[in-house]
mmCIF file of C-alpha atoms in Angstrom:
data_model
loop_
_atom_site.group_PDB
_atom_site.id
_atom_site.type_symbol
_atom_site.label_atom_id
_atom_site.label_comp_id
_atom_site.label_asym_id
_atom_site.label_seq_id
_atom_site.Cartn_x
_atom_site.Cartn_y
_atom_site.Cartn_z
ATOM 1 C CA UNK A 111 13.612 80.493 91.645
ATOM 2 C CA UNK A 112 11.399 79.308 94.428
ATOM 3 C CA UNK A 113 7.725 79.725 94.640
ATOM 4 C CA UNK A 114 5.919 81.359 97.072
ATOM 5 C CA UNK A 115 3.566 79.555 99.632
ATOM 6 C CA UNK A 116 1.932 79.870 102.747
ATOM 7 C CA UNK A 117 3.137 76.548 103.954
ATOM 8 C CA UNK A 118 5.741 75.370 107.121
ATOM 9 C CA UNK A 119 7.399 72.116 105.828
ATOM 10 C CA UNK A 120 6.442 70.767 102.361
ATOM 11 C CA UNK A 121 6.288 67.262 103.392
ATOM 12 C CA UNK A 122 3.137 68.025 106.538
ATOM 13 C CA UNK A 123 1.588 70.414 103.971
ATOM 14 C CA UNK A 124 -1.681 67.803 103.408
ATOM 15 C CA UNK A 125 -1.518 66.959 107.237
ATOM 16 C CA UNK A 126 -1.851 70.332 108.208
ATOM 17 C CA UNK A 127 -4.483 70.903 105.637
ATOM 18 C CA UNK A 128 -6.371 68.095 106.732
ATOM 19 C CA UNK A 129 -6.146 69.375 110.340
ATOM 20 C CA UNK A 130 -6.593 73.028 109.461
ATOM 21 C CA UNK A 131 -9.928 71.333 107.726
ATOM 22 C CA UNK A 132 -11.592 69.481 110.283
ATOM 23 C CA UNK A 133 -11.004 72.382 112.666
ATOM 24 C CA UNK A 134 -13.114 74.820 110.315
ATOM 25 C CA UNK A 135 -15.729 72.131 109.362
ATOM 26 C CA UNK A 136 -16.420 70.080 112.439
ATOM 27 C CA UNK A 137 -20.277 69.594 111.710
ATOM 28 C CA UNK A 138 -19.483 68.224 108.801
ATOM 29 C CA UNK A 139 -16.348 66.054 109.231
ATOM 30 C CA UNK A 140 -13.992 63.920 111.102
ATOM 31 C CA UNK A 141 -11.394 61.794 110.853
ATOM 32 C CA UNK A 142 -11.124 58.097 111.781
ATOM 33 C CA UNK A 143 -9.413 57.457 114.786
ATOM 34 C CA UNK A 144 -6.019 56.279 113.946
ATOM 35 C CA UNK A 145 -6.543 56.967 110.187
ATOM 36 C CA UNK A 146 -6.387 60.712 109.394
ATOM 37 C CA UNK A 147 -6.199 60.439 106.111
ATOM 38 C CA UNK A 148 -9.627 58.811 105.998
ATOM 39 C CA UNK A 149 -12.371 61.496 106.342
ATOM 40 C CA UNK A 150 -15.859 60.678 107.286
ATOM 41 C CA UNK A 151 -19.227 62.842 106.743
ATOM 42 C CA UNK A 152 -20.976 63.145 110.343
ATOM 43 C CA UNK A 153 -24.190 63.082 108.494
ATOM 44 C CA UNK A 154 -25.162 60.998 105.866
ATOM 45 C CA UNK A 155 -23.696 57.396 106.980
ATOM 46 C CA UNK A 156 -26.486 55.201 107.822
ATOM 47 C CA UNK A 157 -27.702 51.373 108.031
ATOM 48 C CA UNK A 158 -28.971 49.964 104.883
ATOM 49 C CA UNK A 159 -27.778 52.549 102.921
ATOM 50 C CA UNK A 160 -25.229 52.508 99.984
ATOM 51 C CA UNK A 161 -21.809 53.803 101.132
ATOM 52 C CA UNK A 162 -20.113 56.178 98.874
ATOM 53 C CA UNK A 163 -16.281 56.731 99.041
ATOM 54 C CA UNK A 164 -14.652 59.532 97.037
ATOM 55 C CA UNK A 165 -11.217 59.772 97.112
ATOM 56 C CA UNK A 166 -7.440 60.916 95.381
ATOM 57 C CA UNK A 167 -4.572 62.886 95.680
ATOM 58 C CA UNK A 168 -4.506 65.963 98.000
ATOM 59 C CA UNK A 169 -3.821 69.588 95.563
ATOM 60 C CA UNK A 170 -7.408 69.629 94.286
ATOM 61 C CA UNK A 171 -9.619 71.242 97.085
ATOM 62 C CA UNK A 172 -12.245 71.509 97.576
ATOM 63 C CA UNK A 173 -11.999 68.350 95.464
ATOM 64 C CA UNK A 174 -12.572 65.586 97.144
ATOM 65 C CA UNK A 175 -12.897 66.497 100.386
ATOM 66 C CA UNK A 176 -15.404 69.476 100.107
ATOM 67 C CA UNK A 177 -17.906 66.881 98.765
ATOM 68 C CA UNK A 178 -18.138 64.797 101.891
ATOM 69 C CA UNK A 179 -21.183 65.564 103.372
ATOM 70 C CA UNK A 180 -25.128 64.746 103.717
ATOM 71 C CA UNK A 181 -26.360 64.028 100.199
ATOM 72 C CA UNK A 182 -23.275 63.431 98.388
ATOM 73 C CA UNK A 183 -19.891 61.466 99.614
ATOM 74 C CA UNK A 184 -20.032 59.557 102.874
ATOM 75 C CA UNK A 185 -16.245 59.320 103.259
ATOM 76 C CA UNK A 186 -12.956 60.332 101.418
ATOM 77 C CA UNK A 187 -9.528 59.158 101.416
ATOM 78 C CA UNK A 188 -6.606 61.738 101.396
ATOM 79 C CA UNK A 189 -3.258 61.031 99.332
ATOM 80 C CA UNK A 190 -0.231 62.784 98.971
ATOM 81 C CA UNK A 191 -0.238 65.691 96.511
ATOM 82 C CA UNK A 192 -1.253 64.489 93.294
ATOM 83 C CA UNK A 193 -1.056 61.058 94.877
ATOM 84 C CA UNK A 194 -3.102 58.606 95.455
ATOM 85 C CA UNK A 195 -4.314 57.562 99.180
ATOM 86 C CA UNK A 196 -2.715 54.083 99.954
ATOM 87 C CA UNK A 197 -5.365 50.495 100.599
ATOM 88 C CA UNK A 198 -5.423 51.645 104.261
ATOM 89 C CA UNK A 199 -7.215 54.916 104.605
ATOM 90 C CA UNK A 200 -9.452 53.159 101.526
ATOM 91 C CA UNK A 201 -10.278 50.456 103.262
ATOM 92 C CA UNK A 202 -10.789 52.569 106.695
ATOM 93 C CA UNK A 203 -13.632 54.986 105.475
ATOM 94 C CA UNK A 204 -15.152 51.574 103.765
ATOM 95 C CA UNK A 205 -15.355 49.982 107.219
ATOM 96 C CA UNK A 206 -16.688 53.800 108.459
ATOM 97 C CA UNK A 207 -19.340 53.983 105.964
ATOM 98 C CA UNK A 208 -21.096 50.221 105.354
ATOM 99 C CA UNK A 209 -24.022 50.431 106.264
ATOM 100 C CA UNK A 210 -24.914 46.433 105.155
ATOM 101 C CA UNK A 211 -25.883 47.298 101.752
ATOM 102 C CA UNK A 212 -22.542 47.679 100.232
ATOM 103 C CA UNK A 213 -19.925 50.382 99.302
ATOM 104 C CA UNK A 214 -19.352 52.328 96.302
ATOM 105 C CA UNK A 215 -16.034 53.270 95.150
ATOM 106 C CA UNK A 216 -15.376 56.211 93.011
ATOM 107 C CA UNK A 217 -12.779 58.339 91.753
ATOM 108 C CA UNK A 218 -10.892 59.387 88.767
ATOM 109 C CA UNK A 219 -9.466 56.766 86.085
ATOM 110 C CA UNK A 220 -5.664 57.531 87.090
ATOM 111 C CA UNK A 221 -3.056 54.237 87.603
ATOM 112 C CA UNK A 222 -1.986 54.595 91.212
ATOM 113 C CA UNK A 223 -5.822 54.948 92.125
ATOM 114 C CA UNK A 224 -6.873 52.186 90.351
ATOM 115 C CA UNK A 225 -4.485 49.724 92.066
ATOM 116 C CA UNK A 226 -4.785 51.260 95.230
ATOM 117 C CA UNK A 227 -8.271 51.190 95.571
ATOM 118 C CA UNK A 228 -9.033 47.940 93.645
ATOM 119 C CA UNK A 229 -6.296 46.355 96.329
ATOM 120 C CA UNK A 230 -8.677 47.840 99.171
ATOM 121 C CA UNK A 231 -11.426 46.336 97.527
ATOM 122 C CA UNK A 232 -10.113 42.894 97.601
ATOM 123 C CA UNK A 233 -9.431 43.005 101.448
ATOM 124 C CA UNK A 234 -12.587 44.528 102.424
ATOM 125 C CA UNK A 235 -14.343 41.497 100.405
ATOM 126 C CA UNK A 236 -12.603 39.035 102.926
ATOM 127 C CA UNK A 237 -14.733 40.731 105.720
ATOM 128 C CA UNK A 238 -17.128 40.229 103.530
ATOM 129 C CA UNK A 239 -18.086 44.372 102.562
ATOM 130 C CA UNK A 240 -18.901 44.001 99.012
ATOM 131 C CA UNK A 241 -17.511 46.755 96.919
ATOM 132 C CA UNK A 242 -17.896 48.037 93.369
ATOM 133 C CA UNK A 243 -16.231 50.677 91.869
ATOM 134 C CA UNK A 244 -17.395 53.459 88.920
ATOM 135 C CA UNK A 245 -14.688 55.716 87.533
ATOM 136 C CA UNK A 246 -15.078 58.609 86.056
ATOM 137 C CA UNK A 247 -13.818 59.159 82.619
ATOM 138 C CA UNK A 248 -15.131 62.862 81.821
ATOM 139 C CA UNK A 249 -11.836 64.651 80.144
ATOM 140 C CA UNK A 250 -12.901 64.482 76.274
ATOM 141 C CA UNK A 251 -9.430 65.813 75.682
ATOM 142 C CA UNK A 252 -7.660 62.401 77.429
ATOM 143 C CA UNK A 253 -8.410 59.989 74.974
ATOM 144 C CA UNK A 254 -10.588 59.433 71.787
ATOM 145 C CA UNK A 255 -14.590 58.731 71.598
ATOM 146 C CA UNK A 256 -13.619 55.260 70.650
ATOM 147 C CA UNK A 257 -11.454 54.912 73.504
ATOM 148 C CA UNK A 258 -13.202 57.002 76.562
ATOM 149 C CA UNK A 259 -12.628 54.109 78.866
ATOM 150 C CA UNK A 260 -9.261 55.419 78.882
ATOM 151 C CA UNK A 261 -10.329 58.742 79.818
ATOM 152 C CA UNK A 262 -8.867 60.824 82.877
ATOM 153 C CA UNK A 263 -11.563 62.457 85.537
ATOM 154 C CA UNK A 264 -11.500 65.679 86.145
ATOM 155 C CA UNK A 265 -13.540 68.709 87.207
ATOM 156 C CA UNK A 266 -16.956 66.732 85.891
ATOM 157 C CA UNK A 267 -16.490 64.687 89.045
ATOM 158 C CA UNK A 268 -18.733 67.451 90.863
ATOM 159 C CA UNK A 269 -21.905 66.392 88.710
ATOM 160 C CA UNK A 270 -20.987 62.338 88.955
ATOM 161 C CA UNK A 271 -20.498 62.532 92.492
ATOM 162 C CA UNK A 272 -23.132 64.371 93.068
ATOM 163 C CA UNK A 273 -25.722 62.316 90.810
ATOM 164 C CA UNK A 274 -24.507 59.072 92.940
ATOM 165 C CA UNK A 275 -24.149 60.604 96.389
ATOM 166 C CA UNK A 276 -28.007 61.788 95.658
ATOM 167 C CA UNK A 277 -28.908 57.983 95.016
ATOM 168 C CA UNK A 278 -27.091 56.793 98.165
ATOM 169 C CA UNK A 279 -29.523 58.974 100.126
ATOM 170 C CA UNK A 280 -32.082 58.091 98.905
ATOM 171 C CA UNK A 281 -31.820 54.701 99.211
ATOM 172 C CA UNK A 282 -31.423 53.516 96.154
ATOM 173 C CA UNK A 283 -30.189 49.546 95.985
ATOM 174 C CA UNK A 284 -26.896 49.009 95.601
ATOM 175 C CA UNK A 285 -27.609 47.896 91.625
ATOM 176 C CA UNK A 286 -29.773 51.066 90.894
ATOM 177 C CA UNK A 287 -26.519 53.140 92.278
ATOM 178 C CA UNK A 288 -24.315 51.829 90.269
ATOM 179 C CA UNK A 289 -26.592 51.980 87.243
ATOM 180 C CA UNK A 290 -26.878 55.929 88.343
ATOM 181 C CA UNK A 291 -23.240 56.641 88.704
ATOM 182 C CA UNK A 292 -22.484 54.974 85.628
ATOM 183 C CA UNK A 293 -25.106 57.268 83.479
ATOM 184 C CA UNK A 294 -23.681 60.044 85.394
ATOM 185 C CA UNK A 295 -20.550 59.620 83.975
ATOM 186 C CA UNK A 296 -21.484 58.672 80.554
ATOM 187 C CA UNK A 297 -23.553 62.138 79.969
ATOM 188 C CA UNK A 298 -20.421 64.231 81.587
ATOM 189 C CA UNK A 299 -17.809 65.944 79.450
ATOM 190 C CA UNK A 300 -15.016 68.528 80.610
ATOM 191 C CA UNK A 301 -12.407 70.102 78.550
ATOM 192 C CA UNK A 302 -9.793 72.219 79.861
ATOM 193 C CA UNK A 303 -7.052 74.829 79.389
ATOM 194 C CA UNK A 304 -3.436 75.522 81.238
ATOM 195 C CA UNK A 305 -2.080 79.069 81.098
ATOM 196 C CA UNK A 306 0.604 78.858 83.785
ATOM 197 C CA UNK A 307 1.949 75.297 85.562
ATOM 198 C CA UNK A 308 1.416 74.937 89.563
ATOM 199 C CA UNK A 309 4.411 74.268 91.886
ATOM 200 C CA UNK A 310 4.544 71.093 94.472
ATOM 201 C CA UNK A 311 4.675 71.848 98.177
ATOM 202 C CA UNK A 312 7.762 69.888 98.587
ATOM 203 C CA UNK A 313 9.906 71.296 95.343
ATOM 204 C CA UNK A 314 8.265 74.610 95.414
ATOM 205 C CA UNK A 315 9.057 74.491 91.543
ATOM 206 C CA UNK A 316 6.926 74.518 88.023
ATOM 207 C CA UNK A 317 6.039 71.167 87.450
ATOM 208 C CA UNK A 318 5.869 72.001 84.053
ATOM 209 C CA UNK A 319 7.248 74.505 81.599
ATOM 210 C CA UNK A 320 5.276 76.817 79.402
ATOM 211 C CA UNK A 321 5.908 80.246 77.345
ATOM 212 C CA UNK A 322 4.775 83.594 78.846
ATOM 213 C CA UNK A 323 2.514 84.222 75.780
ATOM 214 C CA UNK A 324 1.147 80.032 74.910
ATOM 215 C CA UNK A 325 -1.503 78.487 76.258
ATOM 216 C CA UNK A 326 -2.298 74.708 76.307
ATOM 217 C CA UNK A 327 -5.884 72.817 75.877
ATOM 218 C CA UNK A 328 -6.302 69.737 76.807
ATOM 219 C CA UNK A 329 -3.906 70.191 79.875
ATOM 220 C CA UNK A 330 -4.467 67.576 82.824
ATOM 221 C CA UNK A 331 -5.002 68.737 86.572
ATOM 222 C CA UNK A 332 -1.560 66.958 87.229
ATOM 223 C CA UNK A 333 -0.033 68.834 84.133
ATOM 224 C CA UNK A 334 -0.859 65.906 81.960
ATOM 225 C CA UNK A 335 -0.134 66.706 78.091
ATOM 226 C CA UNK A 336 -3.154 68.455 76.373
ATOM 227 C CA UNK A 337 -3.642 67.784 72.939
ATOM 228 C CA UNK A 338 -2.505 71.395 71.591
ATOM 229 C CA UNK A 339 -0.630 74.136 72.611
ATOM 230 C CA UNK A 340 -0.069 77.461 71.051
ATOM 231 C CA UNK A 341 -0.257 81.608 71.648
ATOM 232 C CA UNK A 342 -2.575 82.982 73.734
ATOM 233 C CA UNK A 343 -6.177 83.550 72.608
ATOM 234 C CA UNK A 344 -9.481 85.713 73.995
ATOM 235 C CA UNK A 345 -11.567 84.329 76.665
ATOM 236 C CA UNK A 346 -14.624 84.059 74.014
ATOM 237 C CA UNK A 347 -11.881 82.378 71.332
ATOM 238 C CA UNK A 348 -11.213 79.795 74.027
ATOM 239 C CA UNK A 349 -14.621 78.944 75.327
ATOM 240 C CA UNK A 350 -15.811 78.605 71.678
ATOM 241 C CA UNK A 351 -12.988 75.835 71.211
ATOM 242 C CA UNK A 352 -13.636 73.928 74.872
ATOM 243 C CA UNK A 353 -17.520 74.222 74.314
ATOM 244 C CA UNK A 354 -17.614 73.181 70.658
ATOM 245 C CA UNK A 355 -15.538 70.099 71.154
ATOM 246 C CA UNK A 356 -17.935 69.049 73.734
ATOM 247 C CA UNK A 357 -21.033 69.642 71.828
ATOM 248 C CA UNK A 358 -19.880 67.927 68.857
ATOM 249 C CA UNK A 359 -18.995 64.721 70.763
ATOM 250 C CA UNK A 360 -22.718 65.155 73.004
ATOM 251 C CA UNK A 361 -24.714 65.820 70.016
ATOM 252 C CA UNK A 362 -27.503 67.414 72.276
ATOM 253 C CA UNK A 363 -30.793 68.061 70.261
ATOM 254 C CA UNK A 364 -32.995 71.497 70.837
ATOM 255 C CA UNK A 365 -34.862 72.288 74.201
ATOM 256 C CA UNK A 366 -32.491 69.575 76.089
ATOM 257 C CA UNK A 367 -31.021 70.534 79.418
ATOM 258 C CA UNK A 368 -28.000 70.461 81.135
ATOM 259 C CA UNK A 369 -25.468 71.558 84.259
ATOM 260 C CA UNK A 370 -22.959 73.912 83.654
ATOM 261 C CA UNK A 371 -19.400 73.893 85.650
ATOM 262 C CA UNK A 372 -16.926 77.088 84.637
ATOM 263 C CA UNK A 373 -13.847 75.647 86.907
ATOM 264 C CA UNK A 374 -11.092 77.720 88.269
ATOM 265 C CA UNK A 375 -8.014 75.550 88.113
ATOM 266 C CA UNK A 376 -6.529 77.586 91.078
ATOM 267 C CA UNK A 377 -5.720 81.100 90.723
ATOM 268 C CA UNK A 378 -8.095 82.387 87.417
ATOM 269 C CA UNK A 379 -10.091 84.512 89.410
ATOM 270 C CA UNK A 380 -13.719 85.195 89.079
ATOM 271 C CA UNK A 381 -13.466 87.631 86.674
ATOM 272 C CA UNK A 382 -12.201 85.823 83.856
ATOM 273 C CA UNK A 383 -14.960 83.042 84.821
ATOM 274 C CA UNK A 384 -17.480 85.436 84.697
ATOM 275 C CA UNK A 385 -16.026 86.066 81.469
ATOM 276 C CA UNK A 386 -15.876 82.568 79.801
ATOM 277 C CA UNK A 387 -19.505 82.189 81.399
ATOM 278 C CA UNK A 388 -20.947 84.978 79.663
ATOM 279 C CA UNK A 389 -19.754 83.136 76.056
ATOM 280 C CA UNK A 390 -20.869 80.167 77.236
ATOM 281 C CA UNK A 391 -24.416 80.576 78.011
ATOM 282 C CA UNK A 392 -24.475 82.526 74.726
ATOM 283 C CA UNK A 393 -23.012 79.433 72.999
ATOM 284 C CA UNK A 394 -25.568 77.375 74.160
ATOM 285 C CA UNK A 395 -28.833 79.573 73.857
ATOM 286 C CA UNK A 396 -27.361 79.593 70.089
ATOM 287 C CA UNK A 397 -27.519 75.294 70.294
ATOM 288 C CA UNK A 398 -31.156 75.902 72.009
ATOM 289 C CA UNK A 399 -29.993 73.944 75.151
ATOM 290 C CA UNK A 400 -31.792 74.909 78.509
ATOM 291 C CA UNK A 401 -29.251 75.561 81.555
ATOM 292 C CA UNK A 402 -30.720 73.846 84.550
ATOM 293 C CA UNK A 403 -27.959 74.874 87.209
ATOM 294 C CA UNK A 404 -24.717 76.556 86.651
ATOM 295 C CA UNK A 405 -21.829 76.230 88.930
ATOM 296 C CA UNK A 406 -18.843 79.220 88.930
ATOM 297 C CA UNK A 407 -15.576 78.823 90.946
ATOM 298 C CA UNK A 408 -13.148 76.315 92.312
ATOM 299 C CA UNK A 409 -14.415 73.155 92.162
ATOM 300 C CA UNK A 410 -11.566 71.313 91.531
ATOM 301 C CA UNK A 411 -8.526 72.645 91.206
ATOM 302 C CA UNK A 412 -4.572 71.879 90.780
ATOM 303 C CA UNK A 413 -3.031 73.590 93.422
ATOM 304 C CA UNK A 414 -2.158 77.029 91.604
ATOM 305 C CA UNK A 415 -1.735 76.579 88.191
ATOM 306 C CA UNK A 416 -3.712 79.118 86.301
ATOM 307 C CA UNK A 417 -6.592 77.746 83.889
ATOM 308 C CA UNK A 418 -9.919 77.096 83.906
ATOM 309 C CA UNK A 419 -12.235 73.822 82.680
ATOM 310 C CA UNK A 420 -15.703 73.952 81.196
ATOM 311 C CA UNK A 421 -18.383 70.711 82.002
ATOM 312 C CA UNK A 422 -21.541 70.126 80.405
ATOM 313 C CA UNK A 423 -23.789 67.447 82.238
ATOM 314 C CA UNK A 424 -26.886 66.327 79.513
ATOM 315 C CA UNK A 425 -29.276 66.165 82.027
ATOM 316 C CA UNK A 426 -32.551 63.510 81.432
ATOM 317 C CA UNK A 427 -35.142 63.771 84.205
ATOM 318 C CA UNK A 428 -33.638 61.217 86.611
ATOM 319 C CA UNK A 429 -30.438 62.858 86.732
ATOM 320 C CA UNK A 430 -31.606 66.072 86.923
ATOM 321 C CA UNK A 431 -33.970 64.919 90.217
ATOM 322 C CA UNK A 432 -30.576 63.811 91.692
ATOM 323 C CA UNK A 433 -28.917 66.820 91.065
ATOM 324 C CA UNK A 434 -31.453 68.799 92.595
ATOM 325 C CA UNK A 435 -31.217 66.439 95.136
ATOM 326 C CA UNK A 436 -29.787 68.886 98.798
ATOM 327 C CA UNK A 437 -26.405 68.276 99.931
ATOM 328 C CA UNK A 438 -24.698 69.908 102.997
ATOM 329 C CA UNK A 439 -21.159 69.026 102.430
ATOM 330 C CA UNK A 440 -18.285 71.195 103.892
ATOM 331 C CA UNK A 441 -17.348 73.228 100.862
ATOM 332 C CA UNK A 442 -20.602 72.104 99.116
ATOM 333 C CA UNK A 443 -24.617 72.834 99.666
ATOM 334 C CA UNK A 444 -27.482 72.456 97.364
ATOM 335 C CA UNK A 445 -31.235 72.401 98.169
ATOM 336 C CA UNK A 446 -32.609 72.839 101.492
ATOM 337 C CA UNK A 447 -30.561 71.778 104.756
ATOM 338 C CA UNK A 448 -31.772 68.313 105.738
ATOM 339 C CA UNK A 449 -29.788 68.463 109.275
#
């Protein structure tokens, strides 16, 4: 059995995204001419200011494209589905975005990006565009506390990209941006859990296999292992389990602040978000922690599978200025409109 999507061919699914995109967002967006996987905020791009490109695999929306805007991401590059983007796009929104103060890579710690974009890095440096890159490393549930340099990014990349898109704009030197988006990600944690698997344009099949009644935490947004997998529990059962872990390794004291992110991983509807958001906050008014800003929806998302992802940013002052700082992105706006 087949699954059902609204597509034409598998193969010019992201294409026709990307197209279908730029037509509904053309304030916000283009493309580069002769590189349309490279997508470029209209707003935001500016001399002497730090570039910031965002990029990945396409089956995430409104990850990373939604975030390209004023405020946050100057530029993204588009892979495949749950592919990375190749050095060229990389290297195109680079070129699109310098604006003489240098260019900040960032995206989440997965192989094919790594290469990729550390390849695109190494050319741009021979036209002298000096790059540095800051992955994010949120997933608690991808490796050990020892080990979080091995850690996958996930849904947390909303708050990280955010924190350094914020910096960017305001004109923060390259060093001090880098400094930012590092903290970012250090005081970001996600934790996640699969109910159903999501289906490839191209194979229109499960990529992965799991019973009617199980559940799985820990899953990745590319059906990664998790790190258990059993029957199905309550919505207040499984946001005490994705919440605790994530307190215990944050060891937040009383009064402290954070951002909240209840993440849809594609078709858990609002309802049950709603749902895991009411245990949540509860959760944390227990732990005496103040919510600054709480985000509920699709943030970032693999492609259908049903799921959702809790992240906890542990806000200080500066990051909490940058968070507040306004964005006008396509699929994201904070703060009052700057344009």
């Amino acid at each position: 059995m087949k699954t059902k999507k609204l597509i034409n061919e598998g193969a010019a699914a992201v294409d026709e995204m990307l197209a279908g995109i730029l037509a509904a967002h053309p304030r916000h967006l283009r493309a580069v001419e002769g590189s349309p996987r490279s997508i470029v905020a209209n707003h935001g791009p500016r001399a002497g200011k730090v570039g910031l490109v965002i990029g990945g695999g396409s089956g995430h929306e409104p990850t990373f494209l939604g975030f390209v805007g004023k405020g946050l991401a100057d530029a993204a590059a588009i892979g495949n589905v749950f592919a990375s983007p190749p050095p060229d796009p990389i290297i195109e929104c680079a070129k699109a975005v310098g604006g003489g103060a240098g260019v900040l890579f960032m995206y989440g710690n997965y192989a094919g990006d790594v290469m990729n974009f550390d390849m695109a890095a190494e050319m741009l440096a021979m036209d002298d565009i000096e790059v540095r890159t800051v992955l994010t490393t949120d997933d608690i549930a991808s490796a050990p506390v020892d080990q979080k340099e091995r850690r996958r990014g996930v849904a947390g990349n909303v708050f990280i990209f955010k924190a350094a898109g914020a910096a960017c704009d305001l004109m923060y030197s390259f060093d001090d941006v880098e400094r930012l988006a590092r903290w970012a990600n250090e005081r970001t944690y996600t934790m996640g859990v699969a109910l159903s698997p999501c289906s490839l344009p191209q194979t229109r099949k499960p990529n992965f296999e799991i019973g009617a009644d199980e559940m799985e935490i820990g899953m990745g947004i590319h059906g990664e292992p998790g790190v258990a997998r059993g029957p199905m529990r309550s919505a207040d059962e499984v946001t005490s389990e994705l919440v605790g872990k994530i307190l215990d390794e944050m060891k937040p004291a009383r009064d402290d602040r954070v951002a909240v992110l209840v993440n849809s991983l594609g078709s858990t509807p609002l309802m049950e978000l709603y749902i895991m958001m009411r245990k949540l906050k509860s959760m944390l008014d227990d732990a005496g922690l103040v919510i600054h800003l709480s985000l509920v929806g699709n943030y970032c998302t693999s492609l259908e599978m049903a799921g959702a992802s809790i992240t906890l940013m542990h806000l200080d002052d500066e990051l909490q200025r940058l968070i507040d700082h306004p964005c006008d992105c396509a699929m994201f706006r904070s703060g009052e409109a700057l344009l």
